[in-house]
Amino acid sequence: MSQTVNERTQGNGTGTNGHSKTMIQSHAPATGELLGEVPVMGADEVRAAVARARAAQQAWAALPLEERCERVLRYKDAIVERADEVVDLLAKECGKPRHEALAHEVMIVADIAAYFTKVAPHALAPREIPLHMLKHRKSVLHYTPRGVVGVISPWNFPFQLPLRDVIMALIAGNAAVLKPSEVTPLIALKAKQIWDEAGLPADLFQVVTGYGATGAALIDSGIQLLVFTGGVATGKRVAAACGERLIPCVMELGGKAPFIACADTDIERTARGIVYGGFANSGQVCIAIERVYAHREIHDRLLTRVVELTKELKMGDPSTDWVDIGAIIFPQQMDIADKHIQDAVAKGARLETGGKRKPGPGQFYEPTVLSGCNHSMSVMTAEIFGPVIPFMSVASDEEAIALANESHLGLNAYVFSGDRGHGRRVAERVEAGSVLVNDVLLNGGMPEAPFGGIKQSGFGRVMSDDSLREMCDVRHVNEERMATPVDPFWFPYTEKSYKLFRKGLGVLFGGGSVLDRLKSLF
Ligand code: NDP
């Protein structure tokens, strides 16, 4: 997922965004309807936005934390009040089913604001760290805002992902400047409009619209932290740009979530989990199920049920109908799905259902199930980011674990088993940032838990109290507990004091029992 600006801006008449160096047109993927235009902002405009954000941040950081939280809650209330407006736009600009727009986007943002405003006073309170040796001193950690946090986000969850990071940054006392994907700029501007109309400081949260170059300008504009969510290829360029400027960054990159179905799993629940976890948001989810390893004892029954359930899904325009499957937000994703499916079929996989675009207007791709897959096929190894679920039969959990771990990505993974303990033991051996036993996708909306990947799925974490603290500089203040008239570490260095230290080394860290070491003193 690393198309260049040129590749991304080729209009295909069905709704690809782009078309101009100065303006981006946003189209509805379900209909091709033109929804609006936004400017392509240049480096000077981005720099000016960050400078304004920095000025606003000074006053914001000076507010007591409780007051900042109270204002963020005002934003949450405004979002909840205007939820239908947001859902309507998500259904249009992303072609996302309205249930998903509400539950996966608006509700998660509301929950993140509610949760982090509740825990922030404790999570960001100064924290004493007990010193194990230097008991005469006291160490306290203070969490102070970093300044301006840059947020660069993708198009698949254009409300939830950026606002998650923006809200956490603001609570911690920072300003936030968001560069949304060029594919979904209007929803980011809606988030900004709600912020402004709730009477909150306009410069504190800003949106800069444009292509990748606008994101690159944001990294070069004097921000103090970047939270990036996107593909691996872009992530490497972004991390390099942050490295050159020594800007700390969090990298939330792609995934290839494996799903291990153990022999003892319940077929009905497992099949329903696979269909939901693979096809929600048309599979355009970084933690979507992208490969199923089913134990051979249950493989055929599970596959049959997954295919039946897939055929029941209703696909269509979510802005006019109640549908399960909406449109493909970014049209190139359909070419990517075609490519991987064709490769798999050419190498012997069987197309069980789907496998093609829906004819007619709009960007729709049929939910697809493949069987007989193996790791020689790209469908099992490359991120698809579309509605494609490939099945592979395995002889044992050992084989499933080995195959699951045979990936350059490690964001989410899933294990389904009738025995919770067994599921947990398998889960503990799968290489991923998060592994869910007997559920799917749920940790995307679990603010207590750190979310992020290992391997090339990125580094750093979003959500959790630790991530809230990551939005801050950590200042360590160390002070005396009691006055020490003589300090043995200070000058002068004498033979006597050296010998004292030498004895101390033996007593504290030498071998044998504590008693033996103490005896050596006399
Ligand atoms: P991209 O990596 O293509 O783009 C992500 C963002 O980076 C966009 O806003 C993009 O702008 C911007 N960008 C592009 N080039 C640069 C640059 N040189 N400097 C700074 N910013 C730049 O990802 P997609 O938008 O295609 O999103 C899909 C990817 O995101 C998938 O791989 C998916 O797995 C991943 N993802 C990861 C998640 C996670 O939490 N780990 C969650 C959701 C998605 P523009 O769009 O204008 O080019």
XYZ file of C-alpha atoms and ligand atoms in Angstrom:
570
model
C 0.000 0.000 0.000
C 2.403 2.624 -1.090
C 1.041 4.204 -4.202
C 2.752 7.356 -5.328
C 0.836 10.591 -5.648
C 0.687 10.094 -9.419
C -0.714 6.600 -9.186
C -3.280 7.762 -6.657
C -4.439 10.775 -8.618
C -5.366 9.044 -11.871
C -9.106 9.600 -12.044
C -11.055 6.593 -13.286
C -14.420 8.245 -13.504
C -15.802 6.200 -10.643
C -14.651 8.304 -7.793
C -10.879 8.314 -7.428
C -9.904 11.377 -5.493
C -7.340 13.852 -6.722
C -7.234 15.354 -10.240
C -5.393 18.606 -9.547
C -2.240 19.988 -8.037
C -4.117 22.642 -6.089
C -7.446 21.048 -5.204
C -8.531 17.550 -4.191
C -12.001 16.459 -5.181
C -13.638 13.950 -2.898
C -16.022 11.472 -4.500
C -18.441 8.971 -2.995
C -17.037 5.513 -3.737
C -20.525 3.985 -3.874
C -21.835 6.341 -6.543
C -18.995 8.474 -7.910
C -20.893 11.593 -6.768
C -18.669 14.628 -6.186
C -18.937 15.449 -2.475
C -16.613 18.406 -2.144
C -13.205 19.923 -2.762
C -10.349 20.735 -0.423
C -7.110 22.609 -1.027
C -3.720 20.982 -1.440
C -1.752 22.791 1.236
C 1.896 23.589 0.633
C 4.857 23.603 3.004
C 4.425 27.286 3.960
C 0.799 26.806 4.937
C 1.646 23.713 6.970
C 4.482 25.508 8.750
C 2.157 28.436 9.535
C -0.477 26.028 10.901
C 2.080 24.394 13.192
C 3.301 27.820 14.384
C -0.278 28.822 15.251
C -0.778 25.485 16.990
C 2.358 26.046 19.061
C 1.123 29.453 20.217
C -2.272 28.011 21.183
C -0.603 25.119 22.971
C 1.135 27.408 25.452
C -2.180 28.577 26.902
C -3.680 25.081 26.700
C -0.797 23.472 28.579
C -1.092 26.114 31.278
C -4.658 24.987 32.060
C -5.109 22.477 34.884
C -5.493 18.967 33.476
C -9.065 18.748 34.783
C -10.029 21.822 32.747
C -8.457 20.400 29.607
C -10.414 17.206 30.190
C -13.613 19.143 30.691
C -13.127 20.843 27.294
C -12.323 17.568 25.549
C -15.544 16.183 27.026
C -17.361 19.125 25.499
C -15.970 18.004 22.132
C -17.128 14.436 22.838
C -20.617 15.698 23.667
C -20.753 17.656 20.415
C -19.672 14.579 18.450
C -22.328 12.441 20.119
C -24.970 15.090 19.459
C -23.957 15.309 15.799
C -23.382 11.551 15.375
C -25.900 11.185 12.531
C -24.178 13.925 10.545
C -20.843 12.136 10.946
C -22.370 8.750 10.100
C -23.991 10.199 6.954
C -20.682 11.582 5.757
C -18.799 8.360 6.563
C -21.415 6.403 4.612
C -20.912 8.763 1.689
C -17.198 9.541 1.641
C -16.069 6.012 2.629
C -19.047 3.991 1.443
C -19.060 2.515 4.942
C -22.159 0.721 6.341
C -23.931 2.971 8.806
C -23.632 0.462 11.677
C -19.863 0.428 11.227
C -19.704 4.203 10.906
C -21.523 4.474 14.227
C -19.932 1.585 16.162
C -16.396 1.538 14.729
C -15.896 5.256 14.361
C -18.176 7.597 16.324
C -18.677 5.343 19.336
C -14.979 4.542 19.628
C -14.061 8.231 19.527
C -16.643 8.975 22.238
C -15.288 6.114 24.333
C -11.679 7.203 23.886
C -12.548 10.735 25.012
C -14.559 9.440 27.978
C -11.923 6.894 29.007
C -8.819 9.029 28.739
C -10.375 12.072 30.401
C -11.253 9.736 33.277
C -7.836 8.115 33.654
C -5.629 11.087 32.747
C -5.508 12.668 36.228
C -4.065 9.425 37.572
C -2.023 8.371 34.511
C -0.358 11.766 34.131
C 0.083 12.516 37.829
C 3.687 12.831 38.994
C 4.920 9.329 39.848
C 7.497 8.460 42.474
C 9.863 5.669 41.474
C 11.318 3.869 44.487
C 15.107 3.756 44.294
C 16.431 0.337 45.233
C 19.823 1.521 46.449
C 20.080 5.262 46.913
C 17.469 5.386 49.637
C 18.527 8.837 50.798
C 17.247 10.282 47.499
C 13.740 10.578 46.070
C 12.894 10.348 42.339
C 9.693 11.665 40.815
C 8.624 11.456 37.160
C 6.690 14.382 35.728
C 4.758 14.160 32.468
C 4.854 17.409 30.572
C 3.325 18.105 27.151
C 5.655 17.684 24.179
C 4.280 20.647 22.191
C 2.711 20.049 18.775
C 1.841 16.475 17.840
C 1.546 15.686 14.122
C -0.961 13.011 13.138
C -0.893 11.410 9.672
C -3.728 9.000 9.051
C -5.131 6.654 6.370
C -8.541 6.456 4.740
C -10.013 3.271 6.185
C -11.125 4.703 9.551
C -10.890 8.407 8.756
C -12.711 9.590 11.900
C -11.667 7.139 14.574
C -7.952 6.712 13.886
C -6.961 10.386 13.696
C -9.265 11.530 16.496
C -7.959 8.788 18.786
C -4.481 10.301 18.503
C -5.663 13.911 18.454
C -7.768 13.483 21.606
C -4.958 11.747 23.502
C -2.500 14.445 22.415
C -4.845 17.222 23.549
C -5.605 15.662 26.931
C -1.857 15.424 27.546
C -1.578 19.180 26.943
C -0.373 19.239 23.349
C -1.730 20.865 20.219
C -2.490 18.552 17.282
C -2.144 19.059 13.540
C -3.753 16.356 11.416
C -2.929 15.457 7.821
C -5.737 13.137 6.692
C -5.554 10.855 3.675
C -6.307 12.600 0.411
C -8.972 9.921 -0.107
C -11.113 11.019 2.858
C -10.406 14.695 3.616
C -14.024 15.756 4.194
C -14.533 13.603 7.254
C -11.401 15.112 8.842
C -12.749 18.572 8.101
C -16.074 17.555 9.675
C -14.188 16.582 12.852
C -12.526 19.995 12.783
C -15.822 21.795 12.150
C -17.397 20.111 15.184
C -14.385 21.151 17.278
C -14.659 24.769 16.154
C -18.417 24.932 16.564
C -18.121 23.568 20.099
C -16.277 26.806 20.859
C -12.880 25.156 21.385
C -9.618 26.954 20.522
C -9.416 26.842 16.719
C -5.627 26.820 16.447
C -5.186 24.035 18.964
C -6.493 21.357 16.597
C -5.938 21.954 12.914
C -6.297 19.939 9.736
C -3.916 20.344 6.798
C -5.208 18.760 3.601
C -3.162 17.507 0.669
C -1.277 14.551 -0.755
C 1.794 12.813 0.653
C 3.887 15.958 0.172
C 1.691 17.773 2.698
C 2.384 14.960 5.171
C 6.102 15.254 4.458
C 5.839 19.033 5.065
C 4.164 18.359 8.420
C 7.141 16.254 9.514
C 9.404 19.147 8.512
C 7.412 21.875 10.222
C 8.758 21.705 13.768
C 6.442 19.159 15.412
C 7.619 17.357 18.557
C 5.995 13.933 17.981
C 4.476 12.171 14.989
C 1.823 9.486 15.165
C 1.678 7.825 11.753
C -0.851 5.240 10.635
C -0.490 3.848 7.137
C 1.244 1.313 4.927
C 4.674 -0.240 5.456
C 6.326 1.394 2.418
C 5.157 4.909 3.329
C 5.945 4.169 6.964
C 9.581 3.478 6.115
C 9.895 6.841 4.342
C 8.106 8.628 7.169
C 10.248 6.969 9.873
C 13.393 7.936 7.932
C 12.195 11.553 7.698
C 11.506 11.580 11.453
C 14.915 10.010 12.090
C 16.707 12.718 10.122
C 15.031 15.331 12.317
C 15.216 13.223 15.497
C 11.474 13.497 15.974
C 10.058 10.637 18.039
C 7.389 8.730 16.161
C 4.811 6.018 16.591
C 4.416 3.791 13.527
C 1.098 1.988 13.094
C 1.574 0.051 9.862
C 0.021 -2.808 7.950
C -1.129 -6.217 9.094
C -1.715 -9.747 7.787
C -3.760 -11.122 10.662
C -3.748 -14.920 10.860
C -6.780 -16.787 12.184
C -6.118 -20.181 13.757
C -9.168 -22.431 14.016
C -8.366 -25.295 16.384
C -9.948 -28.740 15.992
C -12.199 -28.262 19.043
C -13.683 -24.908 18.054
C -17.405 -24.257 17.741
C -18.115 -24.160 13.989
C -21.006 -21.681 14.020
C -19.369 -19.011 16.181
C -16.025 -19.447 14.435
C -17.583 -19.105 10.986
C -19.463 -15.980 12.035
C -16.274 -14.545 13.544
C -14.355 -15.159 10.325
C -17.006 -13.556 8.135
C -17.265 -10.477 10.358
C -13.525 -10.164 10.994
C -12.690 -10.596 7.320
C -15.412 -8.545 5.664
C -16.231 -5.677 8.065
C -15.395 -2.406 6.292
C -14.941 -4.574 3.150
C -11.772 -5.980 4.687
C -10.115 -2.554 4.608
C -9.002 -2.972 8.194
C -5.390 -3.271 9.340
C -6.456 -6.024 11.771
C -8.827 -7.809 9.355
C -8.562 -11.590 9.101
C -6.317 -12.040 6.078
C -5.557 -15.786 6.249
C -7.302 -18.718 7.932
C -5.447 -21.797 9.142
C -8.143 -24.371 9.890
C -7.390 -27.719 11.503
C -8.104 -30.440 8.937
C -10.628 -32.123 11.266
C -12.971 -29.142 11.002
C -11.682 -27.423 7.846
C -14.404 -28.568 5.440
C -17.337 -27.901 7.798
C -15.966 -24.485 8.711
C -15.322 -23.534 5.091
C -18.826 -24.607 4.046
C -20.427 -22.480 6.770
C -18.214 -19.459 6.009
C -19.183 -19.648 2.329
C -22.906 -19.932 3.219
C -22.719 -16.907 5.536
C -20.724 -14.917 2.988
C -23.373 -15.492 0.341
C -25.993 -14.055 2.721
C -24.209 -10.692 3.032
C -25.987 -7.744 1.491
C -23.793 -5.333 -0.449
C -24.816 -1.866 -1.622
C -24.733 1.894 -1.126
C -24.816 2.495 2.654
C -26.013 6.046 2.258
C -29.360 4.853 0.854
C -29.747 1.298 2.147
C -29.135 -0.899 5.218
C -26.277 -3.061 3.999
C -23.618 -5.335 5.492
C -20.950 -4.578 2.918
C -20.320 -1.130 1.538
C -18.006 0.202 -1.139
C -14.263 -0.036 -1.644
C -12.984 3.333 -0.465
C -9.822 3.437 -2.521
C -10.303 2.022 -6.056
C -6.787 0.618 -6.469
C -7.661 -1.867 -3.723
C -9.834 -3.727 -6.244
C -6.854 -4.180 -8.576
C -4.815 -5.458 -5.626
C -7.570 -7.965 -4.719
C -7.817 -9.120 -8.374
C -4.066 -9.607 -8.562
C -3.828 -11.766 -5.430
C -6.923 -13.821 -6.292
C -5.667 -14.505 -9.837
C -2.253 -15.528 -8.514
C -3.882 -17.915 -6.009
C -6.226 -19.497 -8.562
C -3.373 -19.894 -11.072
C -1.431 -21.791 -8.383
C -4.310 -24.146 -7.602
C -6.576 -22.359 -5.091
C -10.335 -22.755 -5.468
C -12.621 -19.723 -5.676
C -15.507 -20.638 -3.348
C -17.465 -17.396 -3.740
C -16.971 -13.821 -4.936
C -13.781 -12.920 -6.745
C -14.974 -10.040 -8.855
C -16.195 -6.455 -8.911
C -19.900 -5.790 -8.877
C -20.984 -4.424 -12.247
C -22.693 -1.060 -12.398
C -21.864 2.272 -10.804
C -19.618 2.596 -7.771
C -16.661 0.674 -6.423
C -17.868 -2.651 -5.070
C -16.016 -5.932 -4.714
C -17.764 -9.171 -3.853
C -16.741 -10.747 -0.536
C -14.423 -13.535 -1.601
C -13.507 -16.888 -0.047
C -10.673 -19.005 -1.416
C -9.723 -22.526 -0.342
C -6.729 -24.763 -0.962
C -4.311 -21.891 -0.386
C -0.683 -22.150 0.649
C 2.274 -19.863 1.262
C 3.467 -19.933 -2.366
C 0.459 -17.690 -3.055
C 0.702 -13.936 -2.415
C -2.857 -13.982 -1.025
C -1.403 -15.723 2.064
C 1.662 -13.523 2.489
C 1.008 -9.945 1.246
C -1.400 -7.503 2.861
C -4.569 -7.439 0.736
C -6.658 -4.830 2.558
C -9.805 -5.977 0.795
C -12.686 -8.469 1.138
C -10.699 -11.653 0.549
C -10.423 -14.587 2.975
C -8.055 -17.392 1.956
C -8.313 -20.782 3.716
C -5.519 -23.259 4.303
C -5.938 -26.682 5.904
C -3.378 -27.579 8.584
C -2.553 -30.887 10.282
C -1.928 -29.471 13.774
C -1.835 -26.352 15.933
C 1.962 -26.525 15.697
C 1.779 -26.173 11.928
C -0.733 -23.321 12.230
C 1.491 -21.432 14.691
C 4.559 -21.885 12.473
C 2.668 -20.625 9.414
C 1.095 -17.734 11.318
C 4.562 -16.628 12.436
C 5.992 -16.940 8.929
C 5.205 -13.311 8.106
C 7.033 -10.009 7.974
C 3.985 -8.443 9.657
C 2.681 -8.874 13.205
C -0.208 -6.591 14.131
C -3.191 -8.726 15.231
C -3.875 -12.459 15.335
C -6.822 -14.655 16.304
C -7.174 -18.093 17.861
C -10.508 -19.904 18.185
C -10.791 -22.948 20.403
C -13.478 -24.668 22.494
C -10.992 -24.821 25.358
C -10.105 -21.356 26.617
C -6.857 -22.532 28.228
C -5.775 -24.229 25.024
C -6.663 -21.111 23.014
C -4.593 -18.992 25.400
C -1.575 -21.295 25.146
C -1.686 -21.144 21.344
C -2.209 -17.359 21.465
C 0.876 -16.871 23.625
C 3.017 -18.392 20.861
C 1.744 -16.258 17.977
C 3.979 -13.343 17.001
C 1.713 -10.285 16.994
C 1.141 -7.068 18.917
C -2.283 -8.377 20.016
C -3.814 -11.844 19.916
C -7.522 -12.355 20.595
C -8.900 -15.693 21.745
C -12.442 -16.407 20.496
C -13.139 -12.874 19.274
C -12.140 -10.631 16.402
C -11.315 -6.935 15.795
C -12.415 -5.999 19.321
C -9.112 -4.583 20.542
C -9.434 -1.700 18.056
C -11.910 -0.302 20.591
C -10.205 -1.245 23.846
C -8.596 1.975 25.089
C -7.045 0.335 28.159
C -4.901 -1.970 26.031
C -1.833 -0.943 24.019
C -2.468 -1.260 20.291
C 0.303 -1.699 17.741
C 2.482 -4.121 15.908
C 5.750 -5.986 15.972
C 8.034 -6.828 13.027
C 7.219 -4.557 10.058
C 3.790 -3.715 11.443
C 5.506 -0.862 13.208
C 6.664 0.259 16.601
C 5.315 2.250 19.496
C 1.759 1.882 20.715
C -1.457 3.881 20.649
C -4.146 3.711 23.350
C -3.442 2.584 26.940
C -2.197 4.743 29.812
C 1.387 4.166 28.643
C 0.577 5.709 25.269
C -1.025 8.699 26.959
C 2.278 9.179 28.781
C 4.069 8.764 25.413
C 2.347 11.974 24.360
C 4.472 13.657 27.020
C 8.090 14.373 27.719
C 9.155 12.541 30.865
C 11.039 14.721 33.315
C 12.844 13.055 36.141
C 13.304 15.206 39.242
C 15.538 13.756 41.945
C 15.871 15.334 45.376
C 17.311 14.554 48.806
C 15.203 12.894 51.471
C 17.620 13.945 54.180
C 20.671 16.145 54.356
C 23.981 14.298 53.795
C 26.866 16.387 55.124
C 29.474 14.057 53.600
C 28.953 12.420 50.222
C 31.188 9.384 49.664
C 30.926 9.717 45.867
C 32.411 13.224 45.770
C 36.039 14.410 45.876
C 38.559 13.890 47.317
C 39.459 10.390 46.027
C 41.674 8.727 48.664
C 43.084 5.259 49.140
C 40.831 4.842 52.158
C 37.677 5.723 50.292
C 38.663 3.438 47.379
C 39.077 0.513 49.801
C 35.710 1.285 51.295
C 34.074 1.128 47.886
C 35.943 -2.076 47.046
C 34.582 -3.731 50.188
C 31.130 -2.395 49.412
C 31.269 -3.969 45.923
C 31.958 -7.399 47.442
C 29.208 -7.088 50.030
C 26.593 -5.835 47.626
C 27.319 -7.809 44.471
C 29.799 -10.585 45.323
C 28.972 -14.307 45.172
C 27.851 -16.523 48.084
C 25.207 -15.860 50.676
C 24.490 -12.406 52.103
C 25.697 -13.671 55.478
C 29.052 -14.826 54.026
C 29.493 -11.497 52.316
C 28.708 -9.570 55.497
C 31.190 -11.766 57.405
C 33.922 -10.751 54.940
C 33.631 -7.239 56.324
C 35.178 -8.298 59.628
P -0.454 5.168 3.113
O 0.756 4.695 3.824
O -0.427 5.173 1.638
O -0.822 6.638 3.597
C -0.978 6.967 4.965
C -0.915 8.473 5.128
O 0.397 8.939 4.856
C -1.836 9.237 4.175
O -2.385 10.345 4.845
C -0.872 9.670 3.104
O -1.328 10.776 2.388
C 0.353 10.012 3.935
N 1.607 10.053 3.187
C 1.905 9.497 1.988
N 3.201 9.750 1.667
C 3.734 10.468 2.688
C 5.030 11.035 2.954
N 6.052 10.882 2.118
N 5.218 11.704 4.106
C 4.203 11.838 4.991
N 2.955 11.356 4.790
C 2.721 10.673 3.653
O -1.636 4.271 3.685
P -3.138 4.244 3.223
O -3.775 5.583 3.395
O -3.224 3.614 1.884
O -3.780 3.279 4.343
C -3.737 1.891 4.263
C -2.620 1.323 5.110
O -2.736 1.770 6.443
C -2.653 -0.193 5.179
O -1.378 -0.748 4.994
C -3.138 -0.461 6.584
O -2.736 -1.724 7.080
C -2.540 0.669 7.331
N -3.274 0.866 8.570
C -2.657 0.568 9.760
C -3.350 0.674 10.955
C -2.691 0.400 12.273
O -3.225 0.818 13.273
N -1.567 -0.271 12.339
C -4.759 1.091 10.981
C -5.295 1.375 9.679
C -4.569 1.261 8.530
P -2.154 10.545 1.021
O -3.258 9.608 1.335
O -2.621 11.894 0.726
O -1.150 9.959 0.054
